Amino acid sequence: MNRREFVKTSVTGLSTAGVLRAAEAPARPVVISSANGLKATNKAMKMIRRGEDTLDAVVAGVNLVEEDPNDQSVGYGGLPNEHGVVQLDASVMHGPTHGAGSVAALEGIKTPSRVAKLVMERTDHVLIVGEGAREFALAMGFQNEDLLTDEAREIWLKWKSQLNPNDDWINPKDRVSGSGLGGENVNLERILKYHGTINCNAVNAKGDISGVTTTSGLSFKIPGRVGDSPIIGAGLYVDNDVGACGSTGRGEANLKTCASFMVVEYMRQGLSPEEAGLRVLKRISENTVEPYLRDETGRPNFNVLFYVINKKGEFAGVSMYSGRQYAVHDGEVNQLCDAAYLYEAKDALE
Ligand code: ASP
């Protein structure tokens, strides 16, 4: 087959697949989310059943988690950056209108997913960052609030106290049981960096699809660091003819592979949600060549998860490593399910 024939076949194949899929509708609506999203999937499903728009539904679902001070990976109560400031990232995509909006490094606003949705609805832009995003949110009537809870601040202070044995920051616990200032780091209470995010995607009975991803990002990050969550194609992608994918886990890996976009494109070529997700996890694993990001067997020493649905209402949660779950409301039951995985986990990974 020469190049021209190949291109012709591929293009025909793709458009045929698109037409076929447009005619397929799910037996029931489906809402999928990361494991911290069981109340989000429940809320979104209720709204979808009432006939509300899929994007309104998933955003209202994740708002419950953004506003929850006990989820330290998202919105209010999220763990802060290196300087103790909470900076949030979020994106939305609305399948029926091929709309997209996102915000990054947003400070002072509890519900960045709602701001991202307004970027889509009220501007000609897709992504607004930093102080501009905060000013936009204030113009839209959002309240500026302190997002750092006492619990998150305590965790940040503990992290800060373990950074440098030659500085003067002490974790009170280490003062009595560990090394306190300087010296040997015996029994030091270790605070690791955390990943965490919520992604939520939905398909309704008509086959319309939307998605949202929202996060406080990597804890103790360098101020201004932006992860995959607000980047269309990395932490979220929706195509109303095909399906949706969103992600949690190491954002840098998704940014370098346009991961969510690739999952949706593999589904366009005919792969199931699980096959498409695993295929992209394999690509991420193969592309992880930096020694400091690989374990002793050469595999990535981090996790990435995808939450995938297609237009027919088929779905999968997939994870680089075993032992992880995802939330799904399949139109009948709202529950946590075990994610499919690429590798058996030896140790607990984020
Ligand atoms: N993907 C997010 C980020 O890198 C964090 C996470 O989901 O764990 O900002």
mmCIF file of C-alpha atoms and ligand atoms in Angstrom:
data_model
loop_
_atom_site.group_PDB
_atom_site.id
_atom_site.type_symbol
_atom_site.label_atom_id
_atom_site.label_comp_id
_atom_site.label_asym_id
_atom_site.label_seq_id
_atom_site.Cartn_x
_atom_site.Cartn_y
_atom_site.Cartn_z
ATOM 1 C CA MET A 1 0.000 0.000 0.000
ATOM 2 C CA ASN A 2 1.476 3.370 -0.928
ATOM 3 C CA ARG A 3 1.278 6.410 1.296
ATOM 4 C CA ARG A 4 -1.717 7.930 -0.489
ATOM 5 C CA GLU A 5 -3.704 4.685 -0.197
ATOM 6 C CA PHE A 6 -2.765 4.400 3.456
ATOM 7 C CA VAL A 7 -3.936 7.942 4.242
ATOM 8 C CA LYS A 8 -7.160 7.359 2.303
ATOM 9 C CA THR A 9 -7.866 4.100 4.139
ATOM 10 C CA SER A 10 -7.080 5.608 7.512
ATOM 11 C CA VAL A 11 -9.238 8.660 6.978
ATOM 12 C CA THR A 12 -12.124 6.540 5.693
ATOM 13 C CA GLY A 13 -11.674 4.161 8.618
ATOM 14 C CA LEU A 14 -11.776 6.984 11.101
ATOM 15 C CA SER A 15 -14.808 8.724 9.682
ATOM 16 C CA THR A 16 -16.690 5.435 9.373
ATOM 17 C CA ALA A 17 -15.900 4.678 12.993
ATOM 18 C CA GLY A 18 -17.090 8.160 13.932
ATOM 19 C CA VAL A 19 -20.381 7.736 12.074
ATOM 20 C CA LEU A 20 -20.966 4.305 13.533
ATOM 21 C CA ARG A 21 -20.294 5.533 17.020
ATOM 22 C CA ALA A 22 -22.510 8.567 16.608
ATOM 23 C CA ALA A 23 -25.377 6.144 15.990
ATOM 24 C CA GLU A 24 -24.590 4.104 19.089
ATOM 25 C CA ALA A 25 -26.050 5.208 22.355
ATOM 26 C CA PRO A 26 -25.458 3.654 25.751
ATOM 27 C CA ALA A 27 -28.058 1.358 27.253
ATOM 28 C CA ARG A 28 -27.904 3.522 30.373
ATOM 29 C CA PRO A 29 -26.036 6.670 31.385
ATOM 30 C CA VAL A 30 -22.645 6.107 33.041
ATOM 31 C CA VAL A 31 -20.560 8.335 35.313
ATOM 32 C CA ILE A 32 -16.969 7.388 36.166
ATOM 33 C CA SER A 33 -14.544 9.042 38.567
ATOM 34 C CA SER A 34 -11.365 8.604 40.566
ATOM 35 C CA ALA A 35 -11.803 6.659 43.814
ATOM 36 C CA ASN A 36 -12.357 9.855 45.845
ATOM 37 C CA GLY A 37 -15.419 10.603 43.690
ATOM 38 C CA LEU A 38 -18.143 8.245 44.872
ATOM 39 C CA LYS A 39 -20.330 11.152 45.983
ATOM 40 C CA ALA A 40 -19.524 12.973 42.728
ATOM 41 C CA THR A 41 -20.712 10.059 40.564
ATOM 42 C CA ASN A 42 -23.857 9.785 42.664
ATOM 43 C CA LYS A 43 -24.674 13.490 42.360
ATOM 44 C CA ALA A 44 -23.895 13.601 38.628
ATOM 45 C CA MET A 45 -26.053 10.544 37.917
ATOM 46 C CA LYS A 46 -29.019 12.081 39.758
ATOM 47 C CA MET A 47 -28.743 15.219 37.622
ATOM 48 C CA ILE A 48 -28.338 13.264 34.378
ATOM 49 C CA ARG A 49 -31.431 11.238 35.202
ATOM 50 C CA ARG A 50 -33.319 14.502 35.617
ATOM 51 C CA GLY A 51 -32.230 15.385 32.074
ATOM 52 C CA GLU A 52 -29.603 17.946 33.040
ATOM 53 C CA ASP A 53 -26.549 18.553 30.874
ATOM 54 C CA THR A 54 -23.633 16.131 31.343
ATOM 55 C CA LEU A 55 -21.129 18.924 32.039
ATOM 56 C CA ASP A 56 -23.385 20.615 34.611
ATOM 57 C CA ALA A 57 -23.715 17.190 36.229
ATOM 58 C CA VAL A 58 -20.021 16.266 36.495
ATOM 59 C CA VAL A 59 -19.039 19.771 37.642
ATOM 60 C CA ALA A 60 -21.713 19.723 40.376
ATOM 61 C CA GLY A 61 -20.379 16.281 41.336
ATOM 62 C CA VAL A 62 -16.757 17.361 41.738
ATOM 63 C CA ASN A 63 -17.817 20.580 43.516
ATOM 64 C CA LEU A 64 -18.746 18.364 46.481
ATOM 65 C CA VAL A 65 -15.136 17.193 46.673
ATOM 66 C CA GLU A 66 -13.597 20.614 45.947
ATOM 67 C CA GLU A 67 -15.559 22.072 48.877
ATOM 68 C CA ASP A 68 -14.713 19.197 51.225
ATOM 69 C CA PRO A 69 -11.863 20.262 53.559
ATOM 70 C CA ASN A 70 -11.092 16.609 54.264
ATOM 71 C CA ASP A 71 -9.981 15.845 50.712
ATOM 72 C CA GLN A 72 -6.426 17.192 50.740
ATOM 73 C CA SER A 73 -5.875 16.686 47.024
ATOM 74 C CA VAL A 74 -8.549 19.000 45.632
ATOM 75 C CA GLY A 75 -9.910 22.529 46.171
ATOM 76 C CA TYR A 76 -10.463 23.838 49.709
ATOM 77 C CA GLY A 77 -8.188 21.964 52.127
ATOM 78 C CA GLY A 78 -5.813 20.899 49.323
ATOM 79 C CA LEU A 79 -2.140 20.653 50.251
ATOM 80 C CA PRO A 80 -0.244 23.836 49.384
ATOM 81 C CA ASN A 81 2.847 24.572 47.308
ATOM 82 C CA GLU A 82 6.400 24.975 48.625
ATOM 83 C CA HIS A 83 5.499 28.421 50.014
ATOM 84 C CA GLY A 84 2.370 27.239 51.841
ATOM 85 C CA VAL A 85 -0.022 28.656 49.212
ATOM 86 C CA VAL A 86 -2.810 26.499 47.740
ATOM 87 C CA GLN A 87 -2.712 26.710 43.923
ATOM 88 C CA LEU A 88 -5.447 24.902 42.008
ATOM 89 C CA ASP A 89 -5.722 23.530 38.453
ATOM 90 C CA ALA A 90 -8.901 22.420 36.631
ATOM 91 C CA SER A 91 -10.305 21.747 33.182
ATOM 92 C CA VAL A 92 -13.669 20.914 31.633
ATOM 93 C CA MET A 93 -14.773 19.632 28.230
ATOM 94 C CA HIS A 94 -18.323 19.627 26.887
ATOM 95 C CA GLY A 95 -18.703 17.020 24.149
ATOM 96 C CA PRO A 96 -21.860 18.230 22.330
ATOM 97 C CA THR A 97 -20.367 21.698 21.660
ATOM 98 C CA HIS A 98 -16.701 20.596 21.599
ATOM 99 C CA GLY A 99 -16.161 23.221 24.297
ATOM 100 C CA ALA A 100 -13.133 23.407 26.562
ATOM 101 C CA GLY A 101 -12.072 25.664 29.427
ATOM 102 C CA SER A 102 -9.393 25.553 32.075
ATOM 103 C CA VAL A 103 -7.569 27.431 34.812
ATOM 104 C CA ALA A 104 -4.128 26.838 36.292
ATOM 105 C CA ALA A 105 -2.262 28.014 39.395
ATOM 106 C CA LEU A 106 -5.475 29.642 40.609
ATOM 107 C CA GLU A 107 -5.367 30.955 44.194
ATOM 108 C CA GLY A 108 -8.184 31.842 46.594
ATOM 109 C CA ILE A 109 -11.152 30.212 44.806
ATOM 110 C CA LYS A 110 -12.639 26.989 46.203
ATOM 111 C CA THR A 111 -14.180 25.591 43.032
ATOM 112 C CA PRO A 112 -11.764 25.926 40.092
ATOM 113 C CA SER A 113 -13.886 23.556 37.978
ATOM 114 C CA ARG A 114 -16.674 26.142 37.943
ATOM 115 C CA VAL A 115 -14.210 28.845 36.922
ATOM 116 C CA ALA A 116 -12.898 26.577 34.126
ATOM 117 C CA LYS A 117 -16.471 26.083 32.908
ATOM 118 C CA LEU A 118 -16.966 29.860 32.810
ATOM 119 C CA VAL A 119 -13.735 30.283 30.836
ATOM 120 C CA MET A 120 -15.377 27.984 28.288
ATOM 121 C CA GLU A 121 -18.773 29.703 28.402
ATOM 122 C CA ARG A 122 -17.887 33.381 28.864
ATOM 123 C CA THR A 123 -14.596 33.895 27.005
ATOM 124 C CA ASP A 124 -12.984 33.185 23.673
ATOM 125 C CA HIS A 125 -10.083 31.506 25.508
ATOM 126 C CA VAL A 126 -9.397 27.993 26.704
ATOM 127 C CA LEU A 127 -6.833 28.474 29.500
ATOM 128 C CA ILE A 128 -6.348 31.334 31.984
ATOM 129 C CA VAL A 129 -3.631 31.110 34.646
ATOM 130 C CA GLY A 130 -2.484 32.630 37.927
ATOM 131 C CA GLU A 131 -3.550 36.118 38.922
ATOM 132 C CA GLY A 132 -5.473 36.524 35.656
ATOM 133 C CA ALA A 133 -7.535 33.463 36.503
ATOM 134 C CA ARG A 134 -8.246 34.814 40.001
ATOM 135 C CA GLU A 135 -9.287 38.212 38.616
ATOM 136 C CA PHE A 136 -11.538 36.469 36.087
ATOM 137 C CA ALA A 137 -13.143 34.429 38.876
ATOM 138 C CA LEU A 138 -13.717 37.542 40.994
ATOM 139 C CA ALA A 139 -15.282 39.261 37.976
ATOM 140 C CA MET A 140 -17.623 36.265 37.688
ATOM 141 C CA GLY A 141 -18.737 36.772 41.298
ATOM 142 C CA PHE A 142 -16.624 34.162 43.119
ATOM 143 C CA GLN A 143 -15.453 34.878 46.677
ATOM 144 C CA ASN A 144 -11.753 35.145 47.456
ATOM 145 C CA GLU A 145 -11.115 32.787 50.383
ATOM 146 C CA ASP A 146 -8.192 31.359 52.312
ATOM 147 C CA LEU A 147 -8.015 27.772 51.062
ATOM 148 C CA LEU A 148 -5.344 26.586 53.492
ATOM 149 C CA THR A 149 -6.990 24.645 56.313
ATOM 150 C CA ASP A 150 -5.229 24.181 59.667
ATOM 151 C CA GLU A 151 -4.766 20.478 58.876
ATOM 152 C CA ALA A 152 -3.134 21.167 55.503
ATOM 153 C CA ARG A 153 -0.945 23.896 57.066
ATOM 154 C CA GLU A 154 0.275 21.466 59.766
ATOM 155 C CA ILE A 155 1.233 18.894 57.116
ATOM 156 C CA TRP A 156 3.060 21.590 55.152
ATOM 157 C CA LEU A 157 4.946 22.725 58.300
ATOM 158 C CA LYS A 158 5.994 19.123 59.022
ATOM 159 C CA TRP A 159 7.223 18.768 55.450
ATOM 160 C CA LYS A 160 9.127 22.039 55.794
ATOM 161 C CA SER A 161 10.755 20.911 59.041
ATOM 162 C CA GLN A 162 12.331 17.857 57.411
ATOM 163 C CA LEU A 163 13.873 19.645 54.436
ATOM 164 C CA ASN A 164 17.161 20.875 55.780
ATOM 165 C CA PRO A 165 18.881 19.733 58.970
ATOM 166 C CA ASN A 166 20.723 23.062 59.074
ATOM 167 C CA ASP A 167 17.711 25.341 59.174
ATOM 168 C CA ASP A 168 15.668 26.272 62.245
ATOM 169 C CA TRP A 169 12.293 24.644 61.440
ATOM 170 C CA ILE A 170 11.367 21.835 63.862
ATOM 171 C CA ASN A 171 8.527 19.339 63.882
ATOM 172 C CA PRO A 172 7.442 19.350 67.575
ATOM 173 C CA LYS A 173 7.249 15.530 67.513
ATOM 174 C CA ASP A 174 10.848 15.231 66.330
ATOM 175 C CA ARG A 175 11.938 17.629 69.094
ATOM 176 C CA VAL A 176 11.148 15.032 71.716
ATOM 177 C CA SER A 177 11.442 11.703 69.875
ATOM 178 C CA GLY A 178 13.655 12.370 66.846
ATOM 179 C CA SER A 179 16.627 14.480 66.005
ATOM 180 C CA GLY A 180 15.110 17.928 66.445
ATOM 181 C CA LEU A 181 17.589 20.440 65.044
ATOM 182 C CA GLY A 182 20.329 19.040 62.809
ATOM 183 C CA GLY A 183 22.105 15.870 63.935
ATOM 184 C CA GLU A 184 21.201 12.387 62.776
ATOM 185 C CA ASN A 185 17.739 12.069 61.264
ATOM 186 C CA VAL A 186 16.760 9.172 63.516
ATOM 187 C CA ASN A 187 13.011 8.542 63.867
ATOM 188 C CA LEU A 188 12.235 11.672 61.886
ATOM 189 C CA GLU A 189 8.557 11.816 60.958
ATOM 190 C CA ARG A 190 8.681 11.755 57.146
ATOM 191 C CA ILE A 191 6.127 13.713 55.135
ATOM 192 C CA LEU A 192 6.184 12.680 51.506
ATOM 193 C CA LYS A 193 4.928 14.588 48.482
ATOM 194 C CA TYR A 194 1.406 13.564 47.565
ATOM 195 C CA HIS A 195 -0.433 13.322 44.290
ATOM 196 C CA GLY A 196 -4.236 13.528 44.225
ATOM 197 C CA THR A 197 -6.992 14.862 42.031
ATOM 198 C CA ILE A 198 -10.574 14.151 41.030
ATOM 199 C CA ASN A 199 -11.574 13.388 37.463
ATOM 200 C CA CYS A 200 -15.225 12.710 36.569
ATOM 201 C CA ASN A 201 -16.642 11.832 33.117
ATOM 202 C CA ALA A 202 -20.205 11.093 32.060
ATOM 203 C CA VAL A 203 -22.175 9.828 29.087
ATOM 204 C CA ASN A 204 -25.959 10.211 29.057
ATOM 205 C CA ALA A 205 -28.604 8.053 27.353
ATOM 206 C CA LYS A 206 -28.354 10.167 24.173
ATOM 207 C CA GLY A 207 -24.621 9.478 23.992
ATOM 208 C CA ASP A 208 -23.549 13.016 24.930
ATOM 209 C CA ILE A 209 -20.296 13.121 26.858
ATOM 210 C CA SER A 210 -18.546 15.584 29.202
ATOM 211 C CA GLY A 211 -15.638 15.532 31.632
ATOM 212 C CA VAL A 212 -13.883 17.521 34.340
ATOM 213 C CA THR A 213 -10.565 17.223 36.174
ATOM 214 C CA THR A 214 -9.744 19.341 39.235
ATOM 215 C CA THR A 215 -6.825 19.283 41.685
ATOM 216 C CA SER A 216 -4.520 21.061 44.095
ATOM 217 C CA GLY A 217 -1.791 19.251 42.158
ATOM 218 C CA LEU A 218 1.429 17.871 43.524
ATOM 219 C CA SER A 219 1.819 18.870 47.165
ATOM 220 C CA PHE A 220 4.686 21.246 48.023
ATOM 221 C CA LYS A 221 5.283 21.898 44.317
ATOM 222 C CA ILE A 222 7.416 24.758 43.060
ATOM 223 C CA PRO A 223 5.093 27.795 42.970
ATOM 224 C CA GLY A 224 3.584 28.144 39.514
ATOM 225 C CA ARG A 225 4.055 24.460 38.660
ATOM 226 C CA VAL A 226 1.145 23.348 36.468
ATOM 227 C CA GLY A 227 0.270 19.670 36.186
ATOM 228 C CA ASP A 228 -1.714 17.753 33.597
ATOM 229 C CA SER A 229 -5.177 18.414 35.068
ATOM 230 C CA PRO A 230 -5.825 21.784 33.356
ATOM 231 C CA ILE A 231 -4.152 20.806 30.096
ATOM 232 C CA ILE A 232 -6.642 19.661 27.478
ATOM 233 C CA GLY A 233 -5.386 16.374 26.057
ATOM 234 C CA ALA A 234 -3.188 15.547 29.057
ATOM 235 C CA GLY A 235 -5.385 15.344 32.192
ATOM 236 C CA LEU A 236 -8.689 15.356 30.289
ATOM 237 C CA TYR A 237 -10.020 14.787 26.806
ATOM 238 C CA VAL A 238 -13.567 14.407 25.481
ATOM 239 C CA ASP A 239 -14.737 13.699 21.946
ATOM 240 C CA ASN A 240 -18.502 13.420 21.639
ATOM 241 C CA ASP A 241 -18.195 10.916 18.765
ATOM 242 C CA VAL A 242 -15.908 8.600 20.702
ATOM 243 C CA GLY A 243 -15.612 8.947 24.488
ATOM 244 C CA ALA A 244 -13.721 10.582 27.333
ATOM 245 C CA CYS A 245 -10.608 10.038 29.409
ATOM 246 C CA GLY A 246 -9.276 11.827 32.478
ATOM 247 C CA SER A 247 -6.355 11.086 34.711
ATOM 248 C CA THR A 248 -4.831 11.181 38.174
ATOM 249 C CA GLY A 249 -1.255 10.458 39.158
ATOM 250 C CA ARG A 250 2.048 11.884 37.957
ATOM 251 C CA GLY A 251 1.015 14.819 35.795
ATOM 252 C CA GLU A 252 4.418 15.265 34.190
ATOM 253 C CA ALA A 253 4.107 11.808 32.599
ATOM 254 C CA ASN A 254 0.720 12.689 31.078
ATOM 255 C CA LEU A 255 1.936 16.078 29.879
ATOM 256 C CA LYS A 256 4.787 14.491 27.957
ATOM 257 C CA THR A 257 2.544 11.942 26.221
ATOM 258 C CA CYS A 258 -0.726 13.888 25.656
ATOM 259 C CA ALA A 259 -2.092 10.865 27.482
ATOM 260 C CA SER A 260 -5.853 11.461 27.706
ATOM 261 C CA PHE A 261 -6.012 12.526 24.062
ATOM 262 C CA MET A 262 -4.167 9.364 23.054
ATOM 263 C CA VAL A 263 -6.559 7.146 25.018
ATOM 264 C CA VAL A 264 -9.533 8.689 23.194
ATOM 265 C CA GLU A 265 -7.774 8.339 19.835
ATOM 266 C CA TYR A 266 -7.111 4.641 20.489
ATOM 267 C CA MET A 267 -10.823 4.211 21.239
ATOM 268 C CA ARG A 268 -11.594 5.985 17.957
ATOM 269 C CA GLN A 269 -9.523 3.296 16.256
ATOM 270 C CA GLY A 270 -11.679 0.611 17.878
ATOM 271 C CA LEU A 271 -9.979 -0.268 21.145
ATOM 272 C CA SER A 272 -12.132 -0.750 24.247
ATOM 273 C CA PRO A 273 -11.712 1.707 27.155
ATOM 274 C CA GLU A 274 -9.562 -0.804 29.042
ATOM 275 C CA GLU A 275 -7.382 -1.684 26.042
ATOM 276 C CA ALA A 276 -6.901 1.984 25.149
ATOM 277 C CA GLY A 277 -5.975 2.944 28.713
ATOM 278 C CA LEU A 278 -3.499 0.089 29.115
ATOM 279 C CA ARG A 279 -1.931 0.867 25.732
ATOM 280 C CA VAL A 280 -1.180 4.434 26.837
ATOM 281 C CA LEU A 281 0.122 3.331 30.231
ATOM 282 C CA LYS A 282 2.524 1.075 28.354
ATOM 283 C CA ARG A 283 3.634 4.048 26.247
ATOM 284 C CA ILE A 284 4.246 6.100 29.392
ATOM 285 C CA SER A 285 6.233 3.245 30.884
ATOM 286 C CA GLU A 286 8.362 2.912 27.734
ATOM 287 C CA ASN A 287 8.954 6.669 27.621
ATOM 288 C CA THR A 288 10.110 6.818 31.235
ATOM 289 C CA VAL A 289 13.844 6.683 30.568
ATOM 290 C CA GLU A 290 15.054 8.892 33.422
ATOM 291 C CA PRO A 291 16.906 6.666 35.934
ATOM 292 C CA TYR A 292 15.500 8.614 38.906
ATOM 293 C CA LEU A 293 11.960 7.798 37.765
ATOM 294 C CA ARG A 294 12.561 4.038 37.434
ATOM 295 C CA ASP A 295 12.654 1.322 40.050
ATOM 296 C CA GLU A 296 15.296 -1.404 40.209
ATOM 297 C CA THR A 297 13.418 -3.455 37.568
ATOM 298 C CA GLY A 298 13.296 -0.493 35.172
ATOM 299 C CA ARG A 299 9.601 0.252 35.654
ATOM 300 C CA PRO A 300 8.204 3.692 36.519
ATOM 301 C CA ASN A 301 8.406 4.431 40.242
ATOM 302 C CA PHE A 302 5.155 6.423 40.074
ATOM 303 C CA ASN A 303 1.539 5.695 39.294
ATOM 304 C CA VAL A 304 -0.833 7.033 36.641
ATOM 305 C CA LEU A 305 -4.542 6.164 36.401
ATOM 306 C CA PHE A 306 -7.074 6.744 33.639
ATOM 307 C CA TYR A 307 -10.883 6.863 33.952
ATOM 308 C CA VAL A 308 -12.305 6.025 30.561
ATOM 309 C CA ILE A 309 -15.784 5.831 29.008
ATOM 310 C CA ASN A 310 -16.909 5.432 25.420
ATOM 311 C CA LYS A 311 -20.035 6.558 23.637
ATOM 312 C CA LYS A 312 -21.666 3.143 24.107
ATOM 313 C CA GLY A 313 -21.364 3.480 27.885
ATOM 314 C CA GLU A 314 -18.507 0.983 28.226
ATOM 315 C CA PHE A 315 -16.026 2.056 30.868
ATOM 316 C CA ALA A 316 -12.773 1.176 32.622
ATOM 317 C CA GLY A 317 -10.480 2.441 35.348
ATOM 318 C CA VAL A 318 -6.883 1.538 34.531
ATOM 319 C CA SER A 319 -3.771 1.971 36.605
ATOM 320 C CA MET A 320 -0.037 1.537 36.004
ATOM 321 C CA TYR A 321 0.090 -0.550 39.213
ATOM 322 C CA SER A 322 -2.329 -3.000 40.854
ATOM 323 C CA GLY A 323 -4.319 -2.323 43.991
ATOM 324 C CA ARG A 324 -6.150 0.820 42.896
ATOM 325 C CA GLN A 325 -9.863 1.522 42.598
ATOM 326 C CA TYR A 326 -12.175 3.898 40.786
ATOM 327 C CA ALA A 327 -15.772 5.039 41.319
ATOM 328 C CA VAL A 328 -18.492 4.317 38.799
ATOM 329 C CA HIS A 329 -22.247 4.732 38.627
ATOM 330 C CA ASP A 330 -23.325 2.407 35.823
ATOM 331 C CA GLY A 331 -26.936 3.565 35.830
ATOM 332 C CA GLU A 332 -27.890 0.963 38.421
ATOM 333 C CA VAL A 333 -25.240 0.827 41.118
ATOM 334 C CA ASN A 334 -22.807 3.439 42.443
ATOM 335 C CA GLN A 335 -19.663 1.686 43.647
ATOM 336 C CA LEU A 336 -15.905 1.423 43.838
ATOM 337 C CA CYS A 337 -14.378 -1.127 41.447
ATOM 338 C CA ASP A 338 -10.862 -2.499 41.093
ATOM 339 C CA ALA A 339 -8.876 -0.857 38.331
ATOM 340 C CA ALA A 340 -7.262 -2.943 35.589
ATOM 341 C CA TYR A 341 -3.499 -2.610 35.720
ATOM 342 C CA LEU A 342 -0.299 -2.910 33.740
ATOM 343 C CA TYR A 343 2.041 -4.100 36.510
ATOM 344 C CA GLU A 344 1.649 -5.877 39.824
ATOM 345 C CA ALA A 345 2.573 -3.427 42.592
ATOM 346 C CA LYS A 346 5.358 -4.470 44.922
ATOM 347 C CA ASP A 347 4.933 -1.500 47.236
ATOM 348 C CA ALA A 348 2.146 0.982 47.704
ATOM 349 C CA LEU A 349 2.549 3.762 45.164
ATOM 350 C CA GLU A 350 0.615 6.991 45.039
HETATM 351 N N1 ASP B 1 -2.154 14.726 38.128
HETATM 352 C C1 ASP B 1 -2.060 15.686 39.200
HETATM 353 C C2 ASP B 1 -0.916 16.590 38.937
HETATM 354 O O1 ASP B 1 0.125 16.129 38.517
HETATM 355 C C3 ASP B 1 -1.886 15.104 40.529
HETATM 356 C C4 ASP B 1 -2.561 13.782 40.758
HETATM 357 O O2 ASP B 1 -3.538 13.459 40.166
HETATM 358 O O3 ASP B 1 -2.112 13.000 41.567
HETATM 359 O O4 ASP B 1 -1.039 17.755 39.237
#
